[in-house]
Amino acid sequence: MISNGMAARINEQLNRELYSAYVYLGLSAQAEAVNLKGTAAWFMAKYNEELAHAMKMYRYLIDQSAAIALSTITAPPAESEGVLAMFERTLSHEREVTSAINDLVDQALSQKDHATHIFLQWFVTEQIEEEATLNDILGRLRLFGDQGQGLLMIDNELAALAKRMAQGTAAQSVAGI
Ligand SMILES: [Fe+2]
Ligand SMILES: [Fe+2]
């Protein structure tokens, strides 16, 4: 049985995952506004992934007979910026999420809450992958440039990545995970 304190912390993280989704949706709209279709599709795929993360937490709380407490989702920053800055902002956001997940793991360990500890392992692994992907994209943007031909090439790569991510999300929802 999950403690009230631990459930409240997972609830907060559920809200943060929804905020992450909102951040990505805002970035997708920004990319659309400058006709970067691949970049927009990639951010939209991330939006769907973050919704799936929130739903994992939602399902876990329900399975643990804990109450769901939904709260207000803060509006993401809406400034217009270059593509490099958009991905830099994304990486710093994901690093904050990683540290929030680590704090949750600390709390689960301190409470000897093995179920929550195991549940959180998926998120620990996911954050490693997310930061690695963002570092990779940022590295390519710095190498090939965030304008002209270089940007066009990266936009095409992001379109292909988004397609693979959408297939992954669809396969997960069929499998019910
Ligand atoms: Fe997430
Ligand atoms: Fe994320």
PDB file of C-alpha atoms and ligand atoms in Angstrom:
ATOM      1  CA  MET A   1       0.000   0.000   0.000  1.00  0.00           C
ATOM      2  CA  ILE A   2       1.376   3.361  -1.029  1.00  0.00           C
ATOM      3  CA  SER A   3       1.658   6.076   1.668  1.00  0.00           C
ATOM      4  CA  ASN A   4      -0.356   9.291   1.312  1.00  0.00           C
ATOM      5  CA  GLY A   5       2.865  11.287   1.073  1.00  0.00           C
ATOM      6  CA  MET A   6       4.285   9.117  -1.710  1.00  0.00           C
ATOM      7  CA  ALA A   7       0.956   9.194  -3.592  1.00  0.00           C
ATOM      8  CA  ALA A   8       0.914  13.000  -3.326  1.00  0.00           C
ATOM      9  CA  ARG A   9       4.417  13.155  -4.820  1.00  0.00           C
ATOM     10  CA  ILE A  10       3.422  10.870  -7.731  1.00  0.00           C
ATOM     11  CA  ASN A  11       0.370  13.115  -8.219  1.00  0.00           C
ATOM     12  CA  GLU A  12       2.684  16.124  -8.486  1.00  0.00           C
ATOM     13  CA  GLN A  13       4.767  14.276 -11.038  1.00  0.00           C
ATOM     14  CA  LEU A  14       1.611  13.371 -12.979  1.00  0.00           C
ATOM     15  CA  ASN A  15       0.939  17.105 -13.178  1.00  0.00           C
ATOM     16  CA  ARG A  16       4.529  17.781 -14.261  1.00  0.00           C
ATOM     17  CA  GLU A  17       4.214  15.195 -17.047  1.00  0.00           C
ATOM     18  CA  LEU A  18       1.107  17.009 -18.282  1.00  0.00           C
ATOM     19  CA  TYR A  19       3.067  20.271 -18.103  1.00  0.00           C
ATOM     20  CA  SER A  20       5.845  18.598 -20.150  1.00  0.00           C
ATOM     21  CA  ALA A  21       3.224  17.633 -22.737  1.00  0.00           C
ATOM     22  CA  TYR A  22       2.087  21.258 -22.801  1.00  0.00           C
ATOM     23  CA  VAL A  23       5.676  22.492 -23.266  1.00  0.00           C
ATOM     24  CA  TYR A  24       6.091  20.191 -26.282  1.00  0.00           C
ATOM     25  CA  LEU A  25       2.739  21.183 -27.739  1.00  0.00           C
ATOM     26  CA  GLY A  26       3.767  24.854 -27.541  1.00  0.00           C
ATOM     27  CA  LEU A  27       7.085  24.086 -29.235  1.00  0.00           C
ATOM     28  CA  SER A  28       5.303  22.096 -31.940  1.00  0.00           C
ATOM     29  CA  ALA A  29       3.091  25.098 -32.666  1.00  0.00           C
ATOM     30  CA  GLN A  30       6.162  27.349 -32.823  1.00  0.00           C
ATOM     31  CA  ALA A  31       7.832  25.013 -35.315  1.00  0.00           C
ATOM     32  CA  GLU A  32       4.640  24.909 -37.414  1.00  0.00           C
ATOM     33  CA  ALA A  33       4.623  28.709 -37.499  1.00  0.00           C
ATOM     34  CA  VAL A  34       7.994  28.709 -39.295  1.00  0.00           C
ATOM     35  CA  ASN A  35       7.139  25.755 -41.550  1.00  0.00           C
ATOM     36  CA  LEU A  36       9.494  23.282 -39.913  1.00  0.00           C
ATOM     37  CA  LYS A  37       7.171  20.340 -40.419  1.00  0.00           C
ATOM     38  CA  GLY A  38       9.600  17.640 -39.247  1.00  0.00           C
ATOM     39  CA  THR A  39      10.485  19.566 -36.086  1.00  0.00           C
ATOM     40  CA  ALA A  40       6.780  20.192 -35.434  1.00  0.00           C
ATOM     41  CA  ALA A  41       6.030  16.472 -35.891  1.00  0.00           C
ATOM     42  CA  TRP A  42       8.880  15.551 -33.507  1.00  0.00           C
ATOM     43  CA  PHE A  43       7.608  17.909 -30.789  1.00  0.00           C
ATOM     44  CA  MET A  44       4.078  16.571 -31.350  1.00  0.00           C
ATOM     45  CA  ALA A  45       5.339  12.991 -30.928  1.00  0.00           C
ATOM     46  CA  LYS A  46       6.976  14.110 -27.654  1.00  0.00           C
ATOM     47  CA  TYR A  47       3.670  15.672 -26.593  1.00  0.00           C
ATOM     48  CA  ASN A  48       2.021  12.258 -27.038  1.00  0.00           C
ATOM     49  CA  GLU A  49       4.844  10.520 -25.157  1.00  0.00           C
ATOM     50  CA  GLU A  50       4.463  12.899 -22.204  1.00  0.00           C
ATOM     51  CA  LEU A  51       0.715  12.275 -22.128  1.00  0.00           C
ATOM     52  CA  ALA A  52       1.511   8.552 -22.002  1.00  0.00           C
ATOM     53  CA  HIS A  53       3.898   9.192 -19.061  1.00  0.00           C
ATOM     54  CA  ALA A  54       1.135  11.045 -17.209  1.00  0.00           C
ATOM     55  CA  MET A  55      -1.252   8.170 -17.874  1.00  0.00           C
ATOM     56  CA  LYS A  56       1.238   5.630 -16.496  1.00  0.00           C
ATOM     57  CA  MET A  57       1.241   7.608 -13.226  1.00  0.00           C
ATOM     58  CA  TYR A  58      -2.539   7.935 -13.294  1.00  0.00           C
ATOM     59  CA  ARG A  59      -2.923   4.156 -13.740  1.00  0.00           C
ATOM     60  CA  TYR A  60      -0.341   3.403 -11.034  1.00  0.00           C
ATOM     61  CA  LEU A  61      -2.151   5.580  -8.476  1.00  0.00           C
ATOM     62  CA  ILE A  62      -5.481   3.962  -9.308  1.00  0.00           C
ATOM     63  CA  ASP A  63      -3.961   0.474  -9.099  1.00  0.00           C
ATOM     64  CA  GLN A  64      -2.604   1.439  -5.670  1.00  0.00           C
ATOM     65  CA  SER A  65      -6.072   2.657  -4.581  1.00  0.00           C
ATOM     66  CA  ALA A  66      -4.724   6.204  -4.187  1.00  0.00           C
ATOM     67  CA  ALA A  67      -6.844   9.250  -4.978  1.00  0.00           C
ATOM     68  CA  ILE A  68      -6.093  11.227  -8.141  1.00  0.00           C
ATOM     69  CA  ALA A  69      -5.714  14.965  -7.487  1.00  0.00           C
ATOM     70  CA  LEU A  70      -5.537  16.881 -10.750  1.00  0.00           C
ATOM     71  CA  SER A  71      -4.276  20.442 -10.515  1.00  0.00           C
ATOM     72  CA  THR A  72      -3.849  23.443 -12.778  1.00  0.00           C
ATOM     73  CA  ILE A  73      -1.382  23.038 -15.615  1.00  0.00           C
ATOM     74  CA  THR A  74       0.819  26.102 -15.971  1.00  0.00           C
ATOM     75  CA  ALA A  75       1.034  27.657 -19.440  1.00  0.00           C
ATOM     76  CA  PRO A  76       4.421  27.046 -21.072  1.00  0.00           C
ATOM     77  CA  PRO A  77       6.607  29.963 -22.167  1.00  0.00           C
ATOM     78  CA  ALA A  78       5.439  31.229 -25.566  1.00  0.00           C
ATOM     79  CA  GLU A  79       8.381  33.290 -26.778  1.00  0.00           C
ATOM     80  CA  SER A  80       9.500  32.902 -30.377  1.00  0.00           C
ATOM     81  CA  GLU A  81      13.088  31.703 -30.642  1.00  0.00           C
ATOM     82  CA  GLY A  82      15.446  29.884 -32.962  1.00  0.00           C
ATOM     83  CA  VAL A  83      15.478  26.101 -33.307  1.00  0.00           C
ATOM     84  CA  LEU A  84      18.733  25.729 -31.347  1.00  0.00           C
ATOM     85  CA  ALA A  85      17.235  27.674 -28.429  1.00  0.00           C
ATOM     86  CA  MET A  86      14.068  25.555 -28.596  1.00  0.00           C
ATOM     87  CA  PHE A  87      16.088  22.362 -28.168  1.00  0.00           C
ATOM     88  CA  GLU A  88      18.317  23.910 -25.488  1.00  0.00           C
ATOM     89  CA  ARG A  89      15.192  24.836 -23.540  1.00  0.00           C
ATOM     90  CA  THR A  90      13.887  21.300 -24.022  1.00  0.00           C
ATOM     91  CA  LEU A  91      17.086  19.753 -22.660  1.00  0.00           C
ATOM     92  CA  SER A  92      17.094  21.959 -19.572  1.00  0.00           C
ATOM     93  CA  HIS A  93      13.415  21.105 -19.001  1.00  0.00           C
ATOM     94  CA  GLU A  94      14.141  17.366 -19.266  1.00  0.00           C
ATOM     95  CA  ARG A  95      17.071  17.704 -16.850  1.00  0.00           C
ATOM     96  CA  GLU A  96      14.677  19.210 -14.310  1.00  0.00           C
ATOM     97  CA  VAL A  97      12.307  16.276 -14.871  1.00  0.00           C
ATOM     98  CA  THR A  98      15.196  13.840 -14.369  1.00  0.00           C
ATOM     99  CA  SER A  99      16.027  15.426 -11.036  1.00  0.00           C
ATOM    100  CA  ALA A 100      12.337  15.330  -9.988  1.00  0.00           C
ATOM    101  CA  ILE A 101      12.208  11.609 -10.850  1.00  0.00           C
ATOM    102  CA  ASN A 102      15.421  11.025  -8.881  1.00  0.00           C
ATOM    103  CA  ASP A 103      13.853  12.765  -5.860  1.00  0.00           C
ATOM    104  CA  LEU A 104      10.845  10.445  -6.154  1.00  0.00           C
ATOM    105  CA  VAL A 105      13.157   7.424  -6.222  1.00  0.00           C
ATOM    106  CA  ASP A 106      14.907   8.753  -3.079  1.00  0.00           C
ATOM    107  CA  GLN A 107      11.555   9.067  -1.348  1.00  0.00           C
ATOM    108  CA  ALA A 108      10.441   5.557  -2.399  1.00  0.00           C
ATOM    109  CA  LEU A 109      13.735   4.134  -1.110  1.00  0.00           C
ATOM    110  CA  SER A 110      13.532   6.018   2.178  1.00  0.00           C
ATOM    111  CA  GLN A 111      10.011   4.646   2.723  1.00  0.00           C
ATOM    112  CA  LYS A 112      11.070   1.131   1.667  1.00  0.00           C
ATOM    113  CA  ASP A 113       8.239   1.368  -0.876  1.00  0.00           C
ATOM    114  CA  HIS A 114       9.452  -1.361  -3.240  1.00  0.00           C
ATOM    115  CA  ALA A 115       6.431  -1.219  -5.552  1.00  0.00           C
ATOM    116  CA  THR A 116       6.883   2.513  -6.231  1.00  0.00           C
ATOM    117  CA  HIS A 117      10.620   2.044  -6.518  1.00  0.00           C
ATOM    118  CA  ILE A 118      10.130  -0.599  -9.250  1.00  0.00           C
ATOM    119  CA  PHE A 119       7.442   1.522 -10.935  1.00  0.00           C
ATOM    120  CA  LEU A 120       9.829   4.475 -11.130  1.00  0.00           C
ATOM    121  CA  GLN A 121      12.643   2.485 -12.767  1.00  0.00           C
ATOM    122  CA  TRP A 122      10.952   2.823 -16.159  1.00  0.00           C
ATOM    123  CA  PHE A 123      11.025   6.615 -15.783  1.00  0.00           C
ATOM    124  CA  VAL A 124      14.691   6.617 -14.751  1.00  0.00           C
ATOM    125  CA  THR A 125      15.579   4.717 -17.942  1.00  0.00           C
ATOM    126  CA  GLU A 126      13.272   6.894 -20.050  1.00  0.00           C
ATOM    127  CA  GLN A 127      14.981  10.085 -18.815  1.00  0.00           C
ATOM    128  CA  ILE A 128      18.428   8.719 -19.772  1.00  0.00           C
ATOM    129  CA  GLU A 129      17.111   8.062 -23.282  1.00  0.00           C
ATOM    130  CA  GLU A 130      15.385  11.450 -23.554  1.00  0.00           C
ATOM    131  CA  GLU A 131      18.468  13.409 -22.509  1.00  0.00           C
ATOM    132  CA  ALA A 132      20.669  11.333 -24.851  1.00  0.00           C
ATOM    133  CA  THR A 133      18.332  12.005 -27.805  1.00  0.00           C
ATOM    134  CA  LEU A 134      18.282  15.730 -27.064  1.00  0.00           C
ATOM    135  CA  ASN A 135      22.073  15.875 -26.740  1.00  0.00           C
ATOM    136  CA  ASP A 136      22.279  14.103 -30.087  1.00  0.00           C
ATOM    137  CA  ILE A 137      19.899  16.546 -31.808  1.00  0.00           C
ATOM    138  CA  LEU A 138      21.682  19.541 -30.238  1.00  0.00           C
ATOM    139  CA  GLY A 139      25.057  18.169 -31.343  1.00  0.00           C
ATOM    140  CA  ARG A 140      23.818  17.869 -34.928  1.00  0.00           C
ATOM    141  CA  LEU A 141      22.293  21.354 -34.857  1.00  0.00           C
ATOM    142  CA  ARG A 142      25.613  22.795 -33.657  1.00  0.00           C
ATOM    143  CA  LEU A 143      27.558  20.802 -36.253  1.00  0.00           C
ATOM    144  CA  PHE A 144      25.368  21.431 -39.307  1.00  0.00           C
ATOM    145  CA  GLY A 145      23.854  24.758 -38.266  1.00  0.00           C
ATOM    146  CA  ASP A 146      20.349  25.778 -37.302  1.00  0.00           C
ATOM    147  CA  GLN A 147      19.658  27.592 -40.560  1.00  0.00           C
ATOM    148  CA  GLY A 148      19.506  26.886 -44.303  1.00  0.00           C
ATOM    149  CA  GLN A 149      20.585  23.475 -45.650  1.00  0.00           C
ATOM    150  CA  GLY A 150      21.747  22.173 -42.284  1.00  0.00           C
ATOM    151  CA  LEU A 151      18.399  22.932 -40.688  1.00  0.00           C
ATOM    152  CA  LEU A 152      16.502  21.407 -43.616  1.00  0.00           C
ATOM    153  CA  MET A 153      18.489  18.176 -43.220  1.00  0.00           C
ATOM    154  CA  ILE A 154      17.819  18.024 -39.474  1.00  0.00           C
ATOM    155  CA  ASP A 155      14.133  18.823 -40.037  1.00  0.00           C
ATOM    156  CA  ASN A 156      13.939  15.813 -42.371  1.00  0.00           C
ATOM    157  CA  GLU A 157      15.678  13.612 -39.802  1.00  0.00           C
ATOM    158  CA  LEU A 158      13.248  14.771 -37.117  1.00  0.00           C
ATOM    159  CA  ALA A 159      10.327  13.907 -39.421  1.00  0.00           C
ATOM    160  CA  ALA A 160      11.661  10.330 -39.721  1.00  0.00           C
ATOM    161  CA  LEU A 161      12.244  10.112 -35.953  1.00  0.00           C
ATOM    162  CA  ALA A 162       8.710  11.394 -35.274  1.00  0.00           C
ATOM    163  CA  LYS A 163       7.268   8.692 -37.517  1.00  0.00           C
ATOM    164  CA  ARG A 164       9.141   5.982 -35.584  1.00  0.00           C
ATOM    165  CA  MET A 165       8.045   7.486 -32.249  1.00  0.00           C
ATOM    166  CA  ALA A 166       4.402   7.584 -33.375  1.00  0.00           C
ATOM    167  CA  GLN A 167       4.621   3.891 -34.316  1.00  0.00           C
ATOM    168  CA  GLY A 168       6.152   3.133 -30.906  1.00  0.00           C
ATOM    169  CA  THR A 169       3.380   4.990 -29.069  1.00  0.00           C
ATOM    170  CA  ALA A 170       0.715   3.220 -31.167  1.00  0.00           C
ATOM    171  CA  ALA A 171       2.305  -0.188 -30.451  1.00  0.00           C
ATOM    172  CA  GLN A 172       2.396   0.650 -26.726  1.00  0.00           C
ATOM    173  CA  SER A 173      -1.253   1.644 -26.636  1.00  0.00           C
ATOM    174  CA  VAL A 174      -2.222  -1.595 -28.431  1.00  0.00           C
ATOM    175  CA  ALA A 175      -0.213  -3.528 -25.834  1.00  0.00           C
ATOM    176  CA  GLY A 176      -1.834  -1.458 -23.056  1.00  0.00           C
ATOM    177  CA  ILE A 177       1.448  -0.054 -21.652  1.00  0.00           C
TER     178      ILE A 177
HETATM  179 FE    FE B   1       7.974  12.480 -19.142  1.00  0.00          FE
HETATM  180 FE    FE B   2      10.189  13.925 -21.221  1.00  0.00          FE
END
